Tab-separated table of C-alpha atoms and ligand atoms in Angstrom:
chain	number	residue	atom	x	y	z
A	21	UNK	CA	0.000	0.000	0.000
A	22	UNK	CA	2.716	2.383	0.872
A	23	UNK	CA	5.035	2.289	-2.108
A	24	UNK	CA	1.964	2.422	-4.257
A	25	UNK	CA	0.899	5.685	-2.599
A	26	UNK	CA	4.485	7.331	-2.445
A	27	UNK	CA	4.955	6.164	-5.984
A	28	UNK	CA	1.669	8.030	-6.820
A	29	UNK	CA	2.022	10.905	-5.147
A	30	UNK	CA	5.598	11.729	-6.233
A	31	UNK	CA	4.034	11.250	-10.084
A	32	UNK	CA	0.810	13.646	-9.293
A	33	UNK	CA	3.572	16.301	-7.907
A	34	UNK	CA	5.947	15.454	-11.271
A	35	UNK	CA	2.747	15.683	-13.620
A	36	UNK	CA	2.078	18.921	-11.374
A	37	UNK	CA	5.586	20.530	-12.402
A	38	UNK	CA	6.122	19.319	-15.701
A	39	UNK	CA	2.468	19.768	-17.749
A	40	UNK	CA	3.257	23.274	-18.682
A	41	UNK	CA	0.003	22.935	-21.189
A	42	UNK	CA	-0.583	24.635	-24.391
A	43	UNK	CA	1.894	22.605	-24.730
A	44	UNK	CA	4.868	24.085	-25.572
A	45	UNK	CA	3.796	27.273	-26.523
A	46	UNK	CA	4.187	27.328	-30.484
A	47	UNK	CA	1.728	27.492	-32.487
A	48	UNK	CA	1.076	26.953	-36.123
A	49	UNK	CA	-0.750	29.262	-38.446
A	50	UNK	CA	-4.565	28.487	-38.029
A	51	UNK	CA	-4.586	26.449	-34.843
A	52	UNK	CA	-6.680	26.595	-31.853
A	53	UNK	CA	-5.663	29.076	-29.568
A	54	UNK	CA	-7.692	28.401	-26.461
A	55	UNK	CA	-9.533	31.099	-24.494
A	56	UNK	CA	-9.786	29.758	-20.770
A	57	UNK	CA	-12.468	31.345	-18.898
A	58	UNK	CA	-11.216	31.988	-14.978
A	59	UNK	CA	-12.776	33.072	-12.378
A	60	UNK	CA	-15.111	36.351	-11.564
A	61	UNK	CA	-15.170	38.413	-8.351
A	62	UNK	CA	-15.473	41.995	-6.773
A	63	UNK	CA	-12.373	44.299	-7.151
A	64	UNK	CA	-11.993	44.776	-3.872
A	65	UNK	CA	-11.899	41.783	-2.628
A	66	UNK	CA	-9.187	39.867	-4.684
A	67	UNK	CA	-9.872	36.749	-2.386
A	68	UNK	CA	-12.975	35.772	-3.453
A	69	UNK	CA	-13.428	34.389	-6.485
A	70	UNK	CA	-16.306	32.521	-8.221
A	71	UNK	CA	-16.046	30.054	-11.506
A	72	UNK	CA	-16.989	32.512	-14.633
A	73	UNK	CA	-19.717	31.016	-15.092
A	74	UNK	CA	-21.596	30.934	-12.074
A	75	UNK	CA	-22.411	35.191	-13.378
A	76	UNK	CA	-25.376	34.010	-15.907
A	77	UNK	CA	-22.956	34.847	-19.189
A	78	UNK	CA	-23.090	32.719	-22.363
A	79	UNK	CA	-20.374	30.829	-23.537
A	80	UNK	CA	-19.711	30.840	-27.647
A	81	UNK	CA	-20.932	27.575	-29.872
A	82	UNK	CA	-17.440	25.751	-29.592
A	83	UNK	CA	-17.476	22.778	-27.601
A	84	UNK	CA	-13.988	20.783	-28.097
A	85	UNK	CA	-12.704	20.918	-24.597
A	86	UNK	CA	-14.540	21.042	-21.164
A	87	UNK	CA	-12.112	21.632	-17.828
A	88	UNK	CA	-8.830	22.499	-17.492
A	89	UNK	CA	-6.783	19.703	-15.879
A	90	UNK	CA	-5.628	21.574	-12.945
A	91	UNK	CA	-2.351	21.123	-10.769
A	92	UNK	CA	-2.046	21.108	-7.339
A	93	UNK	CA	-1.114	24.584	-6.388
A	94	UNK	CA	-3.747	25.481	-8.955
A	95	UNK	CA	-6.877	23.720	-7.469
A	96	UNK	CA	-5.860	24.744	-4.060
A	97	UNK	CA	-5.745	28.693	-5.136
A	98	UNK	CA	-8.949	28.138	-6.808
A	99	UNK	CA	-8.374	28.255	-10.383
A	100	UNK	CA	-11.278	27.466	-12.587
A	101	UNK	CA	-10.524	26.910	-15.988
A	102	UNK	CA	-12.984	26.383	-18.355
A	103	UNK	CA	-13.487	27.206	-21.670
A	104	UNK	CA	-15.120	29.628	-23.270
A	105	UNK	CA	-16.585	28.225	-26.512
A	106	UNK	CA	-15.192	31.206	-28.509
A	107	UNK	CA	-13.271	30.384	-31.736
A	108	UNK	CA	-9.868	31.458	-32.640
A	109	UNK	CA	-7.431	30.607	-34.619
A	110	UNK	CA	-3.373	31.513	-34.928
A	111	UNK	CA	-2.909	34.481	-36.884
A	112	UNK	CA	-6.615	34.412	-38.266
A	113	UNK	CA	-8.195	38.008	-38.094
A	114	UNK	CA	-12.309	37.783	-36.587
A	115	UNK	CA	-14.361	40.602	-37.156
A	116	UNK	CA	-17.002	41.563	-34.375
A	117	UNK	CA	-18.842	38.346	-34.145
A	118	UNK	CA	-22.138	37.668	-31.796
A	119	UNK	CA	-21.280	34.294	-29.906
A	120	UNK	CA	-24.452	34.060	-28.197
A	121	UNK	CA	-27.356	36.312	-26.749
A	122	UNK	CA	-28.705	36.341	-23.490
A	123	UNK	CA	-32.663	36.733	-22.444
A	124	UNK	CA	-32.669	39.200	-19.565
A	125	UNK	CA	-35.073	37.728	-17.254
A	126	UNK	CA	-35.609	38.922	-13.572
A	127	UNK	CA	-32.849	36.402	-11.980
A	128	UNK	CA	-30.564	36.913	-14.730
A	129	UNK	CA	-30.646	40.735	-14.454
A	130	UNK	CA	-30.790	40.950	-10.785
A	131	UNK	CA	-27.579	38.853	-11.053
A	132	UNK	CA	-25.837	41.297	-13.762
A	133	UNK	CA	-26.589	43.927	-11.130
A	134	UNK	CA	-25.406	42.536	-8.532
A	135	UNK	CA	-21.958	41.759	-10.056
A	136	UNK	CA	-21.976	45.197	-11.073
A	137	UNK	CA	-22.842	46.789	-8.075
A	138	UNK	CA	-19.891	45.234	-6.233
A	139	UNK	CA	-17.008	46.184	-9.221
A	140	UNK	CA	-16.919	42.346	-10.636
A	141	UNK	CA	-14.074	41.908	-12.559
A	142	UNK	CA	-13.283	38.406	-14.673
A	143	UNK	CA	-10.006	36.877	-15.425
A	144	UNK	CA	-9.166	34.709	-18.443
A	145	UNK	CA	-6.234	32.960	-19.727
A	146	UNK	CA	-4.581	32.558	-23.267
A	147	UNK	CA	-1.636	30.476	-23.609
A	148	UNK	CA	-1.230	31.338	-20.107
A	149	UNK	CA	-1.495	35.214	-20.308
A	150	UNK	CA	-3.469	36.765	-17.939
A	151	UNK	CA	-6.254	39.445	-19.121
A	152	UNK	CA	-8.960	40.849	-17.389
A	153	UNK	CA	-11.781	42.608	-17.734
A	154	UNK	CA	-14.922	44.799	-15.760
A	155	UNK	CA	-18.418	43.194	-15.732
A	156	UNK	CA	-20.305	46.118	-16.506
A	157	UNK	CA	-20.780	50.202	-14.897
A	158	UNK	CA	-23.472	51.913	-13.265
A	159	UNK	CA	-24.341	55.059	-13.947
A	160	UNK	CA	-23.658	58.010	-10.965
A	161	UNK	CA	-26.970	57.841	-9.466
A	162	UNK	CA	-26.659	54.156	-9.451
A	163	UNK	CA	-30.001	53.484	-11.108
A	164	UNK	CA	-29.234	51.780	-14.087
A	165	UNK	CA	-26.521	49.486	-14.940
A	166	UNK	CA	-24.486	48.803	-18.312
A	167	UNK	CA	-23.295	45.459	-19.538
A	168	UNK	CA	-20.070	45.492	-21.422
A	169	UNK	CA	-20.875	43.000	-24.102
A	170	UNK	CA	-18.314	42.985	-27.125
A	171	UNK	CA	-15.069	41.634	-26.420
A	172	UNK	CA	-11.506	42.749	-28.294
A	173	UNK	CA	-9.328	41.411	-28.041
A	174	UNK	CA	-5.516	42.320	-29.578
A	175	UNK	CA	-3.095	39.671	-29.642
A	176	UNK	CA	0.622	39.896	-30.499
A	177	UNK	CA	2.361	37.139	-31.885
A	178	UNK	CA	6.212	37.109	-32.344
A	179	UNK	CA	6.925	34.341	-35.154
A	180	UNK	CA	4.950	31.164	-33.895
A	181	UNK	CA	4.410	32.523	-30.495
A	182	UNK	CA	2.148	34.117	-28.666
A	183	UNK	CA	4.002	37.386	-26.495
A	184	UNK	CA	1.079	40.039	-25.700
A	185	UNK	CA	-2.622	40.206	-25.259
A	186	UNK	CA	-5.157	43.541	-25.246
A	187	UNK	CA	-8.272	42.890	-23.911
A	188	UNK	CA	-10.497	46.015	-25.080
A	189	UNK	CA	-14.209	46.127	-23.409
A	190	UNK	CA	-16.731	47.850	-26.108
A	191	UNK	CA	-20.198	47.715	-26.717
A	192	UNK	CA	-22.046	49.383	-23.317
A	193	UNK	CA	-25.609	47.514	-23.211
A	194	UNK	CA	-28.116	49.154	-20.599
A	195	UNK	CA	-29.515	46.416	-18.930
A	196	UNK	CA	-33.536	46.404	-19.359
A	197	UNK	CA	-35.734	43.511	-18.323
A	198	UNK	CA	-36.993	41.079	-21.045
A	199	UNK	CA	-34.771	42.086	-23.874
A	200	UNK	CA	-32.229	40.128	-25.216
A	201	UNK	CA	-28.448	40.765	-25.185
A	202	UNK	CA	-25.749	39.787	-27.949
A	203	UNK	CA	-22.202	39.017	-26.616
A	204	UNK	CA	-19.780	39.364	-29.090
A	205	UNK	CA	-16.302	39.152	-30.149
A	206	UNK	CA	-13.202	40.075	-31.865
A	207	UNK	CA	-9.664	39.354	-32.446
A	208	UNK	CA	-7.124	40.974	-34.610
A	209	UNK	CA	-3.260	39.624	-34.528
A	210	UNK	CA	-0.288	42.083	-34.594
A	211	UNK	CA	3.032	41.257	-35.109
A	212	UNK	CA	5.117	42.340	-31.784
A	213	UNK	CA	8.491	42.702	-31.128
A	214	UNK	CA	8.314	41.762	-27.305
A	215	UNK	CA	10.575	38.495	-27.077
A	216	UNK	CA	8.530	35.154	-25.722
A	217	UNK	CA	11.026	35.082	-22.681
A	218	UNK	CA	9.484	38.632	-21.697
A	219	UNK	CA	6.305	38.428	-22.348
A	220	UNK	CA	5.396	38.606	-18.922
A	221	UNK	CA	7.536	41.520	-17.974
A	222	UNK	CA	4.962	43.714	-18.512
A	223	UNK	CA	2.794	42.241	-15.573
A	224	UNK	CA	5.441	43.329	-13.388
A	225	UNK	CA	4.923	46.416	-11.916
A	226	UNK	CA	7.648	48.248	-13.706
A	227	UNK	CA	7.471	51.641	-11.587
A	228	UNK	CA	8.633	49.860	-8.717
A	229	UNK	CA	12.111	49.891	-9.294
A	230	UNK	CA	12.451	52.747	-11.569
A	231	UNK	CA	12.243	54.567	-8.163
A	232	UNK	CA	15.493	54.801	-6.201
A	233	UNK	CA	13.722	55.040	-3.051
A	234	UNK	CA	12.804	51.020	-3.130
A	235	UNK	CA	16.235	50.585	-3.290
A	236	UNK	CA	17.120	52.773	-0.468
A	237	UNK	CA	14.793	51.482	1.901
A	238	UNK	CA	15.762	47.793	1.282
A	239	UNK	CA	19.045	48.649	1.541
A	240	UNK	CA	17.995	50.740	4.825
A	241	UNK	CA	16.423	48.114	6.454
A	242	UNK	CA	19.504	45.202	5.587
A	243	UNK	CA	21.758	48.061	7.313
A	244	UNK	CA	19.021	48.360	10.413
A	245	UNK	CA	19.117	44.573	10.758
A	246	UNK	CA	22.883	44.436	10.628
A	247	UNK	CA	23.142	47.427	12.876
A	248	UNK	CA	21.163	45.951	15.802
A	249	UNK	CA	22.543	42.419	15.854
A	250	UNK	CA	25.940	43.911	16.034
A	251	UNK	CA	24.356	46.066	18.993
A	252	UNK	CA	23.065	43.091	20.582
A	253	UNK	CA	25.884	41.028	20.462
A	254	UNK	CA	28.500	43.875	21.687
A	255	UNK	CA	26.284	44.217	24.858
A	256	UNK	CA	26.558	40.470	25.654
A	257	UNK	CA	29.988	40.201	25.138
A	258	UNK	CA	31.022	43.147	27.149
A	259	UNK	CA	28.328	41.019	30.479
A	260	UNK	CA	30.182	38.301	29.859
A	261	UNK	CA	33.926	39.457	29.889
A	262	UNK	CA	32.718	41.778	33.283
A	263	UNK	CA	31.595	38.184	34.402
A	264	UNK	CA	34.677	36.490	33.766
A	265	UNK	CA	36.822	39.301	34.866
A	266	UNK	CA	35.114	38.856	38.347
A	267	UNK	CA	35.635	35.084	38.239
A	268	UNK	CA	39.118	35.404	37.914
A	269	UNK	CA	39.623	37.960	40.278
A	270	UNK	CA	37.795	35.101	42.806
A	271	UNK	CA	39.769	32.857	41.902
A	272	UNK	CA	42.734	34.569	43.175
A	273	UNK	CA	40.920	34.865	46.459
A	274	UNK	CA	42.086	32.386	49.238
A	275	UNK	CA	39.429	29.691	49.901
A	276	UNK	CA	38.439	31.300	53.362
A	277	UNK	CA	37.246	34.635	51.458
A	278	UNK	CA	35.209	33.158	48.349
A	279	UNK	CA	31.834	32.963	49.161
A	280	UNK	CA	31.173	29.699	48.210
A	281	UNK	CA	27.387	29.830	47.653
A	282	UNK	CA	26.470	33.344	46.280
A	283	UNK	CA	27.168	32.747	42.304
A	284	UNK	CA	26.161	35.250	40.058
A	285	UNK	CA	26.546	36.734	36.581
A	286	UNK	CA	27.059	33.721	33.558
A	287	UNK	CA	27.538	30.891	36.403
A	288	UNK	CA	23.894	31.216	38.204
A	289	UNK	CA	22.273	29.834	35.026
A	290	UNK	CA	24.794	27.209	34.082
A	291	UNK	CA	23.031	24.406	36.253
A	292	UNK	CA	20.080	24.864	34.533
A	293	UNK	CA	20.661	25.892	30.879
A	294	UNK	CA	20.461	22.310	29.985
A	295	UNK	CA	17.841	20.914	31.593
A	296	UNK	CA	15.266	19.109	30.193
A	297	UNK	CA	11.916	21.185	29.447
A	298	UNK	CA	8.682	20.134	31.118
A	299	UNK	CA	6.998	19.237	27.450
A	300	UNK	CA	9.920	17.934	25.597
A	301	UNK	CA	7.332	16.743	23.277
A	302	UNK	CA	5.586	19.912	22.206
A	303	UNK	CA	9.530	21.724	22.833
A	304	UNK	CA	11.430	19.492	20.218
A	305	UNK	CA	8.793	19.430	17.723
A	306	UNK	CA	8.046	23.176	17.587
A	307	UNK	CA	11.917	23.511	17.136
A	308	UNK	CA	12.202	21.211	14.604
A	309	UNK	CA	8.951	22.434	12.159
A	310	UNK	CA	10.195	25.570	12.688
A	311	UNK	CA	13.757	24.308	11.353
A	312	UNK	CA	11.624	22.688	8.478
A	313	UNK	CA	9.802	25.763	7.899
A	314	UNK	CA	13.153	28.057	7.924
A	315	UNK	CA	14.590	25.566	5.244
A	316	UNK	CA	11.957	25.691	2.893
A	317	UNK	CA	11.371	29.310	2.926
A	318	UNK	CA	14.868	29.903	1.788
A	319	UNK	CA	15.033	27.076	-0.855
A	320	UNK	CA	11.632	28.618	-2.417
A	321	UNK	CA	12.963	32.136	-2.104
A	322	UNK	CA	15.850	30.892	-4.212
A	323	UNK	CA	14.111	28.645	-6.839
A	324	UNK	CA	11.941	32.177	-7.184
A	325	UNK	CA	14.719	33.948	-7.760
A	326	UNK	CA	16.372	31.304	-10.251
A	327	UNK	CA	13.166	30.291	-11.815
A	328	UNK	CA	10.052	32.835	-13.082
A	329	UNK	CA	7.516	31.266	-11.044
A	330	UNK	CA	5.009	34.113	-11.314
A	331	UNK	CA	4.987	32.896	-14.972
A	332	UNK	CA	2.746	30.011	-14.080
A	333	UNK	CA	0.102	29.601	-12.441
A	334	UNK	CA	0.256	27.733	-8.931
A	335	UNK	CA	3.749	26.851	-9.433
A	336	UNK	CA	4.726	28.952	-6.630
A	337	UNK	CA	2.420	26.853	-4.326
A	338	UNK	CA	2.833	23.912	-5.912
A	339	UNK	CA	6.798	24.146	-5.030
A	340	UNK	CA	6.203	25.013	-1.739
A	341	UNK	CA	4.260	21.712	-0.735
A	342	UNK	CA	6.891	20.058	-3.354
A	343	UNK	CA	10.012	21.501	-1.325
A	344	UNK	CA	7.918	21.572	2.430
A	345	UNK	CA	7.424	17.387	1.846
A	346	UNK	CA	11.565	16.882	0.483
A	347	UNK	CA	12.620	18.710	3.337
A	348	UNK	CA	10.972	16.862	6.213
A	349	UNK	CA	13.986	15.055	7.443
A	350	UNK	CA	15.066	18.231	8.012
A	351	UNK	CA	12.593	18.537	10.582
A	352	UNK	CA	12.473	14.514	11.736
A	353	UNK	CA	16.267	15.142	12.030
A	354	UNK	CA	16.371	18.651	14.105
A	355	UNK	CA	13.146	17.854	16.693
A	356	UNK	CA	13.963	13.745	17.264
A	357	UNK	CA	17.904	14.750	18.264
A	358	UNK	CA	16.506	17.290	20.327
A	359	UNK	CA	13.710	15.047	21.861
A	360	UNK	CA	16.615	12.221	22.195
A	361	UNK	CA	18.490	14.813	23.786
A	362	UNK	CA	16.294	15.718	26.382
A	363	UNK	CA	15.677	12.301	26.970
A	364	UNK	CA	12.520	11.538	25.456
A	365	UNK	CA	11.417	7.928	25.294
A	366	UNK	CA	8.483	8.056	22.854
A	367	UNK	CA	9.785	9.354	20.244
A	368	UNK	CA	7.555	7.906	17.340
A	369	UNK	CA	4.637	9.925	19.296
A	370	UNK	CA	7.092	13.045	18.889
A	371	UNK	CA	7.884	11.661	15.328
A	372	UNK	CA	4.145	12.291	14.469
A	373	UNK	CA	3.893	15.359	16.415
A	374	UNK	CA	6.394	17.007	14.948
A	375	UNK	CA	5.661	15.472	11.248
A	376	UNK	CA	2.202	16.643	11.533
A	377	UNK	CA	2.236	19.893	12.916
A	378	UNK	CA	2.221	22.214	10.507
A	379	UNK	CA	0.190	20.285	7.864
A	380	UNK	CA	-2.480	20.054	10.504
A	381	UNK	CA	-2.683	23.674	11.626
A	382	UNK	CA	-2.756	24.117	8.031
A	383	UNK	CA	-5.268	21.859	6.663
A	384	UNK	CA	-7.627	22.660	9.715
A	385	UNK	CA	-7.702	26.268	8.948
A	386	UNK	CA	-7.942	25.016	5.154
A	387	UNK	CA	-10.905	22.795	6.087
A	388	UNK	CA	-12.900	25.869	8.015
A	389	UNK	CA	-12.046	28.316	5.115
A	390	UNK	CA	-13.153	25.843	2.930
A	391	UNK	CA	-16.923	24.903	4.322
A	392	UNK	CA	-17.475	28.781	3.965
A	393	UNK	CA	-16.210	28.505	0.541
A	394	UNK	CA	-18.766	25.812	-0.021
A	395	UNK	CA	-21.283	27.469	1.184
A	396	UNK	CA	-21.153	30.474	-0.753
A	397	UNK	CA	-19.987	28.350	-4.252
A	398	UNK	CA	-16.702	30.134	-4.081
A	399	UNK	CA	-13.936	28.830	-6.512
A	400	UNK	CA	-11.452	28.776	-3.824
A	401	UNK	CA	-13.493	25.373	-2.722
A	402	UNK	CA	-10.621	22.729	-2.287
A	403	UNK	CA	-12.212	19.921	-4.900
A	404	UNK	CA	-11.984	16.439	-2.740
A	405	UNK	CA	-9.631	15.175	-5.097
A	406	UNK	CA	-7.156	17.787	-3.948
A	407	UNK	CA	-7.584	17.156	-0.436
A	408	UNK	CA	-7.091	13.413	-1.109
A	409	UNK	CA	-4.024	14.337	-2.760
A	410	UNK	CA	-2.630	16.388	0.074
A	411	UNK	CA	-3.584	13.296	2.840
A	412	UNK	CA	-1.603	11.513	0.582
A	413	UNK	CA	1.915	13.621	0.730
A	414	UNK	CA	1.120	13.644	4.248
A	415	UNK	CA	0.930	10.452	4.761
A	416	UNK	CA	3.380	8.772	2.213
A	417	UNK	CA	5.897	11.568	1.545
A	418	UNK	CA	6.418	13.436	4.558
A	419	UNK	CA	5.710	10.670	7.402
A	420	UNK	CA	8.345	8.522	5.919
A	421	UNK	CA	10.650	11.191	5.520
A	422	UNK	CA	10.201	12.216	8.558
A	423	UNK	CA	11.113	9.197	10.206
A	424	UNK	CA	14.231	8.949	8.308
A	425	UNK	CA	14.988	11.851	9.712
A	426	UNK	CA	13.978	11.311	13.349
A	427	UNK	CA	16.051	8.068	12.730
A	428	UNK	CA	19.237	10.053	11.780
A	429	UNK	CA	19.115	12.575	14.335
A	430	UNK	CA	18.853	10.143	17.106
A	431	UNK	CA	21.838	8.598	16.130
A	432	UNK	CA	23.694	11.072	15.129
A	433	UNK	CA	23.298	13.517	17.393
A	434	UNK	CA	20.668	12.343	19.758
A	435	UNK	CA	23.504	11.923	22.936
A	436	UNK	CA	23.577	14.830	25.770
A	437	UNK	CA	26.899	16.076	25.675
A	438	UNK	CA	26.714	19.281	27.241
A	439	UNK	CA	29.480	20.882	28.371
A	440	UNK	CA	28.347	21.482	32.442
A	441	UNK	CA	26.320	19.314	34.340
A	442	UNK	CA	22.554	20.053	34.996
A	443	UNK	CA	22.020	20.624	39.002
A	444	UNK	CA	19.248	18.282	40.687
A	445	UNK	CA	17.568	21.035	42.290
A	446	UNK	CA	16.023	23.496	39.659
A	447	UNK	CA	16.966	27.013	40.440
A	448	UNK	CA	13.822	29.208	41.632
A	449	UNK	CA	13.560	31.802	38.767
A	450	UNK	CA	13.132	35.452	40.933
A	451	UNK	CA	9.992	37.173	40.451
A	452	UNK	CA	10.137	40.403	38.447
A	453	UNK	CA	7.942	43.103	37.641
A	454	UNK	CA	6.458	42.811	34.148
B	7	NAG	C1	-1.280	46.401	-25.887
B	7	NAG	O1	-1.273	47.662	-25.219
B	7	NAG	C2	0.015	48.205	-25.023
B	7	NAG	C3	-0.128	49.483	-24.236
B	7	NAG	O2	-1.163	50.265	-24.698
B	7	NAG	C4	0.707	48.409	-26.371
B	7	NAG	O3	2.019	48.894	-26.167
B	7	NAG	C5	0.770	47.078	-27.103
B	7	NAG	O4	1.323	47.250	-28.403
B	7	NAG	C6	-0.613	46.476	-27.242
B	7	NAG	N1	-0.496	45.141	-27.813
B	7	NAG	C7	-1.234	44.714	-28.817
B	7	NAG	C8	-1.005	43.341	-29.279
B	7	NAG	O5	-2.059	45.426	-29.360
């Protein structure tokens, strides 16, 4: 059962990473070119998102493909690809074209309004370009509402590639009840000069860094953080060389003087630095998660910075479960050593503990979000496939792992070696004020 899991979860997370779709990104002179339908939602709320067509809009007559295949970090951000019936082809011109019409009855309407009360705003895909678009506008005094109905959309093609896409909303409908409404469509191709490689450049928000000032206050901050460590560490070093100047002055004491029970400074908290903590359990496998979690943010910040993951969609997700679940030893190894350390003895219950943590605080807070989600038909909803999928990593990626890990660090480094011995009697802390 196990291997047959692990072997079928590391494929799903492979399939995840590899399927860049559409396929490769060429195209020939007259092929498909998809338009994916995403998701619709109020502007200011970028959170909540419904499928596109859960607004009562038509799709065109077209009806090759159904759903997107999703990947992991897509489904779980609540992408909803679907298409949208409309036809185009590579390089082929369409004039303004009706692709279906709409009867305006009362829930259809009221539904229009709604979406354009609240600043709805729709997202589509082609060949994995973002474009978006407004629902509709309402007038100043708010009493009647316009439908943007015609579509145009500009697309720049660099030889057999896709680089840019203008999406142009036209054709301002007022919305009256009982009549019928035409959606409609265009395309025209340009030729572009924008290279496929930076076709997404201009997504970025290119002010940002035109502006010195960004740089400054990075740069500002790094100093800050330098700046107060090095404070920091100056003030302890200067306690402890007082300390140690007062020990050896003792220590040139006769016996009779020293008074043998007072100690102070460093030495009152070396009996005790080492001792066990009353949860060892809960200790060892916060330390160790958090180990895990330190480890994968840096190895994700780097693949970002090698890799242009905002080019894809979910891949920035999808390689953070994809790195969390490879770097579990990291956390088996870190909170079973300690756990061994502090002389632990059941160390498969801190094993699961510690492997389980953070996917659980996770996936419960997943699970709530996601029953509201339900509830209201958002497309954030976490399909049950997906959450199979996750139990599975859990289970057959990151348990094993984990244990591996717990294994290692137990051996390895699981002995307590400190350097001073741990007194019997735990030292009263003093009471301060807060
Ligand atoms: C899209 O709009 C931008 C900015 O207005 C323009 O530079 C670019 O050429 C347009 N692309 C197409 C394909 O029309």
């Amino acid at each position: 059962m196990a291997p047959a899991g692990l072997v079928w979860c590391v494929a799903a997370l492979l399939v995840a990473r590899g399927r860049a779709d559409e396929h490769d990104h060429t195209y020939q002179d007259k092929e498909e070119v998809v338009l994916w339908m995403n998701t619709v939602g109020p502007y200011h709320n970028r959170q909540e998102t419904y499928k596109y067509f859960s607004l009562p809009f038509c799709g065109g007559s077209k009806k090759s493909i159904d759903h997107y295949h999703e990947t992991l970090g897509e489904a779980l951000q609540g992408v909803e690809l679907e298409f949208s019936g409309l036809d185009i082809k590579f390089k082929e011109d369409v004039m303004q074209t009706t692709y279906c019409e709409k009867e305006l009855d009362k829930p259809t309407r009221d539904a229009f309004v709604y979406a354009i009360k609240n600043h709805y705003w729709y997202q589509m895909y082609i060949d994995d370009l973002p474009i978006w678009g407004i629902v509709g506008e309402a007038d100043e005094n708010g009493e009647d509402y316009y439908l943007w109905t015609y579509k145009k959309l500009e697309i720049g093609y660099n030889g057999n590639r896709i680089v840019d896409v203008n999406l142009t909303s036209e054709g301002k409908v007022k919305l009256v009840p009982n009549t019928k409404i035409q959606m409609s469509y265009s395309v025209k191709w340009k030729k572009s000069d924008v290279k496929f490689e930076d076709r997404f450049d201009k997504y970025l928000d290119p002010s940002f860094f035109q502006h010195r000032i960004h740089w400054f206050s990075i740069f500002n901050s790094f100093m800050m953080v330098i700046f107060l460590v090095g404070l920091v560490s100056m003030i302890l070093m200067r306690t402890l060389r007082k300390d140690y100047a007062r020990y050896s002055k003792e220590e040139e004491m006769d016996d009779m003087d020293r008074d043998l029970g007072d100690e102070y400074g460093w030495k009152q908290v070396h009996g005790d630095v080492f001792r066990p903590s009353s949860h060892p359990l809960i200790f060892s496998s916060l330390i160790g998660s958090g180990c895990q979690i330190f480890a994968v943010s840096f190895i994700v910040i780097i693949v970002a910075m090698l890799e242009d993951l905002y080019t894809e969609r979910g891949s920035m997700l999808s390689t953070a479960i994809f790195v969390y679940a490879a770097t579990s030893p990291v956390n088996g190894y870190f909170g079973g050593s300690l756990y061994a350390r502090q002389g632990g003895r059941r160390w498969i219950k801190q094993m699961f503990i510690g492997a389980f943590l953070i996917p659980a605080m996770v996936c419960g807070t997943a699970f709530f979000i996601n029953f509201i989600a339900i509830y209201y038909h958002a497309s954030r909803a976490i399909p049950f496939g997906t959450m199979v999928a996750v139990c599975c990593i859990c289970f057959f990626v990151i348990l094993p792992l984990n244990l591996v890990g717990t294994i290692l660090g137990r051996n390895l480094s699981g002995q307590p070696n400190f350097p001073c011995r741990v007194n019997a009697v735990p030292r009263p802390i003093p009471e301060k004020k807060w």
